[in-house]
């Protein structure tokens, strides 16, 4: 017994300072890299972005990496490069951040949700199979929390129906599945370098692919759909040709300088995240009504989130759990309100509550506990003590 009441019920908070569920970790040498970046010739997209792309491509084991301004814009580019458009259906998970589905909606295509496998919390291949139609053009699975989706099962369905697969790997950078890095699986994968993610560039994202044609399209779309070296204009060597509607999704050399420097610490980050997860797993294995995240099979994931599920036996419901953690200055969060609950998807595509029972029952209990590389042992202990204290209070 911890012997004290949780702060939510009148006791002292476990800690005075807020501990967020995620946070960046920036070293002095990384700050220096940013300063050097801003002193370079290009402070927009230049050679440092290229170097960052090459390092990520090497690390993932793909031929092409195209850096963008965010995971969201990377998903948009991937959807466009895949050719998604009006009348097309793209199958994705409802248990994700909104940007996953926007890889379809930005392109005028319809996001078709399929239910999840409640163990992995990622798209269930059988549910995907049930949602395919003659209009299905693609699948966008998401590696929830960094836990790999059923890659094999989903690729089999893509083969059966000739579908383009875009892996939303925004949570999973640095992970390994079946001996190969997350991101190498066809056709494209997308990473996010938002501050809470596995490495950061402030804001930033990347699409990786082995497909040269897709890579070429992605590069052009990122930068105005412009061909800077058009053939047939020998008398106008300055000529630039616009061949469609592109974007300015150019990330800067300043951000890439930070990204490059962060890559040097990727393994350190992974190890620290793993240590925290191991401490949580051990501390919570005996807590009734608290389901710890699934054990990975055939994978060495890099986890972005530590999402538990609070069940009836815990003693209080999820809302009270969240409020109690907040009262203890622990910034827990819920990932995610299922997409089919949101007015946009209901009004635009006719979704309603009750359609995806596995997603809904997992969502009922989900809470992400703090997990990031800057957490020290005391931070980890604070989370463990707060959870134990709350559970014992209700015992
Ligand atoms: C699963 C998932 N997809 C896409 C995104 C979008 O990434 P970004 O914030 O870099 O635009 C996020 C980030 O929050 C995410 O969690």
XYZ file of C-alpha atoms and ligand atoms in Angstrom:
411
model
C 0.000 0.000 0.000
C 1.195 3.511 -0.717
C -0.874 4.627 2.271
C -2.137 7.899 0.860
C -5.229 9.021 -0.949
C -4.805 9.919 -4.614
C -4.716 13.678 -5.216
C -8.045 13.452 -7.029
C -9.668 12.410 -3.756
C -7.892 14.931 -1.549
C -4.327 13.594 -1.104
C -1.053 15.177 -2.195
C -0.170 15.055 -5.888
C 2.514 12.498 -6.724
C 4.551 15.277 -8.343
C 4.528 19.053 -8.666
C 5.566 19.338 -12.295
C 3.487 18.050 -15.168
C 4.894 14.982 -16.907
C 3.541 14.845 -20.469
C 2.670 11.602 -22.264
C 5.313 12.489 -24.857
C 8.099 14.988 -25.322
C 11.105 15.755 -27.475
C 14.664 15.175 -26.321
C 17.112 17.731 -27.746
C 20.808 17.610 -26.845
C 23.294 20.490 -26.880
C 24.974 19.076 -29.999
C 21.589 18.921 -31.726
C 21.009 22.580 -30.902
C 24.413 23.275 -32.400
C 23.463 21.334 -35.541
C 20.422 23.611 -35.934
C 22.610 26.701 -35.586
C 24.938 25.327 -38.262
C 21.878 24.593 -40.392
C 20.747 28.203 -40.255
C 24.223 29.380 -41.191
C 24.188 27.236 -44.350
C 23.664 28.483 -47.895
C 20.188 27.037 -48.073
C 17.893 27.464 -45.191
C 15.029 26.035 -47.174
C 15.250 22.540 -48.750
C 18.864 21.970 -49.736
C 21.733 19.538 -49.281
C 20.986 18.827 -45.616
C 17.481 17.649 -46.492
C 19.030 15.394 -49.113
C 21.523 14.023 -46.580
C 18.687 13.413 -44.099
C 16.690 11.584 -46.768
C 19.675 9.427 -47.680
C 20.325 8.473 -44.050
C 16.692 7.501 -43.513
C 16.586 5.565 -46.807
C 19.721 3.636 -45.732
C 18.361 2.957 -42.298
C 15.017 1.702 -43.591
C 16.592 -0.118 -46.520
C 14.655 1.588 -49.323
C 15.783 3.329 -52.497
C 13.881 6.566 -51.957
C 12.987 8.855 -49.073
C 11.089 12.098 -49.641
C 11.026 14.489 -46.698
C 8.030 16.767 -46.168
C 6.702 19.308 -43.702
C 4.746 16.790 -41.575
C 3.390 13.278 -41.367
C 0.082 14.713 -42.553
C 1.532 16.219 -45.723
C 3.536 13.031 -46.306
C 0.255 11.078 -46.185
C -1.340 13.562 -48.581
C 1.532 13.172 -51.045
C 1.382 9.380 -50.735
C -2.364 9.413 -51.466
C -1.810 11.610 -54.515
C 1.136 9.525 -55.737
C -1.032 6.409 -55.374
C -3.537 8.124 -57.666
C -6.451 8.101 -55.208
C -9.314 10.246 -56.490
C -13.035 10.824 -56.678
C -15.014 7.568 -56.608
C -12.139 5.555 -55.137
C -12.411 3.795 -51.801
C -9.460 3.476 -49.468
C -9.669 1.157 -46.463
C -8.222 2.291 -43.173
C -8.541 1.927 -39.422
C -10.903 4.020 -37.308
C -8.456 3.816 -34.372
C -5.994 6.406 -35.592
C -5.210 10.078 -35.879
C -7.348 11.917 -38.426
C -4.483 12.422 -40.892
C -4.417 8.702 -41.742
C -7.875 8.961 -43.298
C -7.027 12.282 -44.917
C -4.597 10.505 -47.230
C -7.872 9.519 -48.928
C -10.129 12.532 -48.247
C -7.576 15.153 -49.347
C -7.581 13.387 -52.728
C -11.376 13.275 -53.019
C -11.479 9.536 -52.263
C -13.701 7.892 -49.642
C -12.146 6.517 -46.456
C -13.724 3.146 -45.743
C -13.177 2.043 -42.165
C -12.631 -1.581 -41.222
C -12.544 -2.887 -37.665
C -9.371 -3.670 -35.747
C -7.847 -6.787 -34.294
C -8.261 -5.959 -30.595
C -5.001 -7.658 -29.645
C -2.751 -5.571 -31.879
C -5.191 -2.642 -32.089
C -4.461 -2.450 -35.814
C -6.489 -3.270 -38.942
C -7.911 -6.785 -38.945
C -7.198 -8.317 -42.380
C -10.502 -10.225 -42.351
C -12.403 -7.009 -41.649
C -10.497 -5.352 -44.499
C -11.431 -8.219 -46.797
C -15.068 -7.654 -45.862
C -14.873 -3.979 -46.835
C -13.336 -4.409 -50.291
C -15.432 -3.472 -53.302
C -14.781 -2.930 -57.018
C -13.955 0.695 -56.105
C -11.288 -0.153 -53.535
C -7.950 1.267 -54.635
C -5.845 1.139 -51.512
C -5.281 0.244 -47.867
C -3.747 2.509 -45.230
C -2.889 0.444 -42.161
C -1.458 2.168 -39.112
C 1.123 0.619 -36.771
C -0.672 1.652 -33.568
C 1.739 2.804 -30.830
C 4.581 1.319 -32.891
C 3.183 -2.223 -32.740
C 3.361 -3.598 -36.288
C 0.042 -4.278 -37.954
C -0.554 -7.725 -39.476
C 1.738 -6.866 -42.370
C 1.605 -10.296 -43.980
C -2.177 -10.601 -43.802
C -2.722 -7.120 -45.183
C -0.250 -7.547 -48.034
C -2.052 -10.767 -49.021
C -5.310 -8.841 -49.402
C -3.535 -6.100 -51.349
C -2.242 -8.804 -53.714
C -5.663 -10.406 -54.096
C -7.288 -7.096 -55.054
C -4.353 -5.273 -56.636
C -4.378 -2.480 -54.065
C -1.794 0.158 -53.227
C -0.671 0.001 -49.604
C 0.413 3.104 -47.704
C 1.694 2.200 -44.239
C 1.039 4.951 -41.748
C 4.222 4.326 -39.763
C 4.091 7.672 -37.955
C 4.319 5.822 -34.616
C 6.785 3.203 -35.688
C 10.009 4.776 -36.955
C 12.978 2.682 -35.774
C 11.012 -0.559 -35.411
C 11.769 -3.978 -36.873
C 9.280 -6.556 -38.104
C 10.266 -10.034 -39.235
C 13.921 -8.981 -39.352
C 13.290 -6.020 -41.639
C 12.849 -2.354 -40.747
C 9.352 -0.914 -40.552
C 8.926 1.190 -43.684
C 10.548 -1.163 -46.182
C 7.244 -2.946 -46.887
C 5.589 -2.004 -50.127
C 4.254 0.324 -51.570
C 4.968 3.401 -49.448
C 5.391 4.146 -45.763
C 5.006 7.438 -43.973
C 6.821 8.714 -40.880
C 6.156 11.728 -38.657
C 8.851 13.722 -36.917
C 6.497 15.689 -34.663
C 8.072 16.420 -31.228
C 6.303 13.542 -29.462
C 7.371 10.993 -32.087
C 10.396 8.661 -32.019
C 12.707 11.348 -33.438
C 11.830 14.944 -34.243
C 12.502 17.757 -36.682
C 10.042 20.106 -34.927
C 7.425 19.429 -37.565
C 8.298 17.045 -40.349
C 7.496 13.850 -42.152
C 8.778 11.479 -44.777
C 7.531 9.048 -47.395
C 9.758 6.059 -48.156
C 9.430 3.712 -51.099
C 11.356 1.367 -53.353
C 9.261 2.355 -56.337
C 11.057 4.832 -58.561
C 7.951 6.020 -60.363
C 6.173 6.779 -57.097
C 9.282 8.532 -55.765
C 9.448 10.765 -58.817
C 5.781 11.694 -58.423
C 6.222 12.352 -54.715
C 9.173 14.675 -55.340
C 7.298 16.686 -57.936
C 4.120 16.934 -55.884
C 6.127 18.098 -52.878
C 7.397 21.033 -54.862
C 4.603 22.571 -56.990
C 4.423 19.709 -59.567
C 7.174 21.552 -61.332
C 9.759 20.100 -63.655
C 12.844 22.253 -63.302
C 14.730 20.630 -66.185
C 12.136 20.295 -68.918
C 13.078 18.685 -72.190
C 12.491 20.568 -75.431
C 13.256 24.027 -74.108
C 16.911 24.293 -75.082
C 16.489 27.952 -75.970
C 15.029 28.762 -72.581
C 17.361 27.025 -70.109
C 15.556 28.742 -67.235
C 12.265 27.098 -68.203
C 10.111 25.460 -65.531
C 7.049 23.450 -66.378
C 3.996 23.022 -64.174
C 2.290 19.755 -65.002
C -0.426 19.562 -62.378
C -1.485 20.775 -58.962
C 1.402 20.425 -56.562
C 2.215 21.817 -53.142
C 4.896 23.537 -51.207
C 5.622 20.769 -48.706
C 9.332 21.534 -48.600
C 10.989 20.919 -45.271
C 13.990 23.112 -44.463
C 17.686 22.384 -44.094
C 17.382 23.727 -40.543
C 14.879 21.028 -39.633
C 16.835 18.358 -41.495
C 19.958 19.310 -39.512
C 18.043 18.475 -36.350
C 16.694 15.259 -37.876
C 20.152 14.102 -38.945
C 21.554 14.744 -35.479
C 18.593 12.950 -33.857
C 19.269 9.863 -35.966
C 22.565 9.475 -34.111
C 20.531 8.903 -30.950
C 17.828 6.677 -32.421
C 19.132 3.531 -30.717
C 19.571 5.373 -27.409
C 15.975 6.586 -27.635
C 14.788 3.081 -28.486
C 16.648 1.561 -25.543
C 15.275 4.124 -23.096
C 11.723 3.674 -24.323
C 12.161 -0.076 -23.983
C 13.467 0.257 -20.390
C 10.448 2.339 -19.407
C 8.078 -0.119 -21.063
C 9.725 -3.043 -19.263
C 9.380 -1.259 -15.912
C 5.701 -0.541 -16.606
C 5.014 -4.096 -17.803
C 6.528 -5.542 -14.663
C 4.803 -3.104 -12.331
C 1.383 -3.502 -13.909
C 1.336 -7.210 -14.726
C -0.501 -8.011 -11.478
C -2.861 -5.029 -11.497
C -6.362 -6.360 -11.983
C -8.364 -4.587 -14.654
C -5.353 -2.982 -16.314
C -4.417 -4.502 -19.651
C -0.820 -3.769 -20.626
C 0.038 -3.329 -24.340
C 0.248 -6.473 -26.466
C 3.484 -8.446 -26.657
C 4.882 -8.140 -30.171
C 5.193 -11.298 -32.225
C 8.166 -11.592 -34.528
C 9.047 -7.935 -34.061
C 11.348 -5.548 -32.238
C 9.161 -2.448 -32.305
C 10.149 1.051 -31.388
C 7.168 2.116 -29.306
C 5.760 5.615 -29.577
C 3.021 5.068 -26.967
C 2.395 2.919 -23.917
C -1.373 2.535 -24.132
C -3.111 0.494 -21.443
C -6.754 -0.484 -21.262
C -8.662 0.172 -18.055
C -11.339 -2.444 -17.442
C -14.078 -2.789 -14.835
C -11.935 -4.739 -12.373
C -9.521 -1.836 -11.991
C -11.961 -0.201 -9.612
C -12.756 3.025 -11.421
C -13.644 3.785 -14.990
C -11.375 5.275 -17.643
C -12.650 8.828 -17.161
C -11.912 8.722 -13.446
C -8.519 7.131 -14.146
C -7.612 10.007 -16.505
C -8.855 12.653 -14.064
C -6.944 11.034 -11.213
C -3.709 10.908 -13.221
C -4.128 14.554 -14.205
C -4.648 15.476 -10.535
C -1.279 13.806 -9.898
C 0.285 15.962 -12.656
C 0.639 13.037 -15.014
C -0.396 14.151 -18.477
C -1.979 10.948 -19.727
C -3.846 11.105 -23.023
C -6.243 8.950 -25.046
C -5.252 7.772 -28.529
C -7.762 8.035 -30.195
C -11.421 8.969 -30.302
C -12.400 6.604 -33.162
C -12.700 8.444 -36.451
C -16.253 7.275 -37.084
C -17.354 9.131 -33.912
C -16.387 12.499 -35.401
C -19.057 14.725 -36.978
C -17.014 15.143 -40.164
C -16.919 11.422 -40.968
C -20.527 10.928 -39.864
C -21.920 13.813 -41.903
C -19.734 13.333 -44.964
C -19.686 9.531 -45.197
C -22.619 8.371 -43.055
C -20.667 6.630 -40.313
C -22.260 6.096 -36.928
C -21.393 4.716 -33.521
C -21.795 0.966 -33.176
C -20.338 0.084 -36.564
C -16.920 -1.106 -35.376
C -17.399 -3.045 -32.135
C -13.765 -4.091 -31.602
C -12.509 -0.541 -32.064
C -15.200 0.768 -29.754
C -14.569 -1.717 -26.981
C -10.785 -1.102 -27.081
C -11.383 2.660 -27.114
C -13.554 2.399 -23.977
C -10.487 1.560 -21.879
C -7.569 3.207 -23.691
C -5.179 5.515 -21.875
C -1.616 6.374 -22.935
C 0.764 6.673 -19.990
C 3.835 8.922 -20.231
C 6.547 7.467 -22.458
C 9.495 9.393 -23.815
C 13.260 9.260 -23.782
C 13.674 12.231 -21.433
C 11.910 10.450 -18.572
C 14.211 9.583 -15.687
C 13.725 6.719 -13.233
C 11.858 8.966 -10.794
C 9.375 9.952 -13.510
C 8.749 6.278 -14.245
C 8.357 5.554 -10.549
C 5.863 8.422 -10.201
C 3.634 6.926 -12.882
C 3.826 3.467 -11.331
C 3.089 4.793 -7.833
C 0.145 6.855 -9.066
C -1.433 3.884 -10.850
C -0.889 1.556 -7.880
C -2.209 4.161 -5.454
C -5.362 4.674 -7.488
C -5.945 0.933 -7.852
C -5.439 0.325 -4.125
C -7.755 3.211 -3.252
C -10.541 1.447 -5.129
C -9.667 -2.064 -3.938
C -0.967 7.798 -36.717
C -0.629 9.185 -37.131
N -0.703 9.506 -38.433
C -0.395 10.738 -38.866
C 0.000 11.716 -37.996
C 0.299 13.086 -38.502
O 1.623 13.443 -38.303
P 2.033 14.985 -38.171
O 1.619 15.444 -36.812
O 3.522 14.942 -38.353
O 1.339 15.703 -39.259
C 0.089 11.427 -36.646
C 0.568 12.449 -35.702
O 0.080 12.965 -34.833
C -0.243 10.138 -36.188
O -0.197 9.828 -34.893
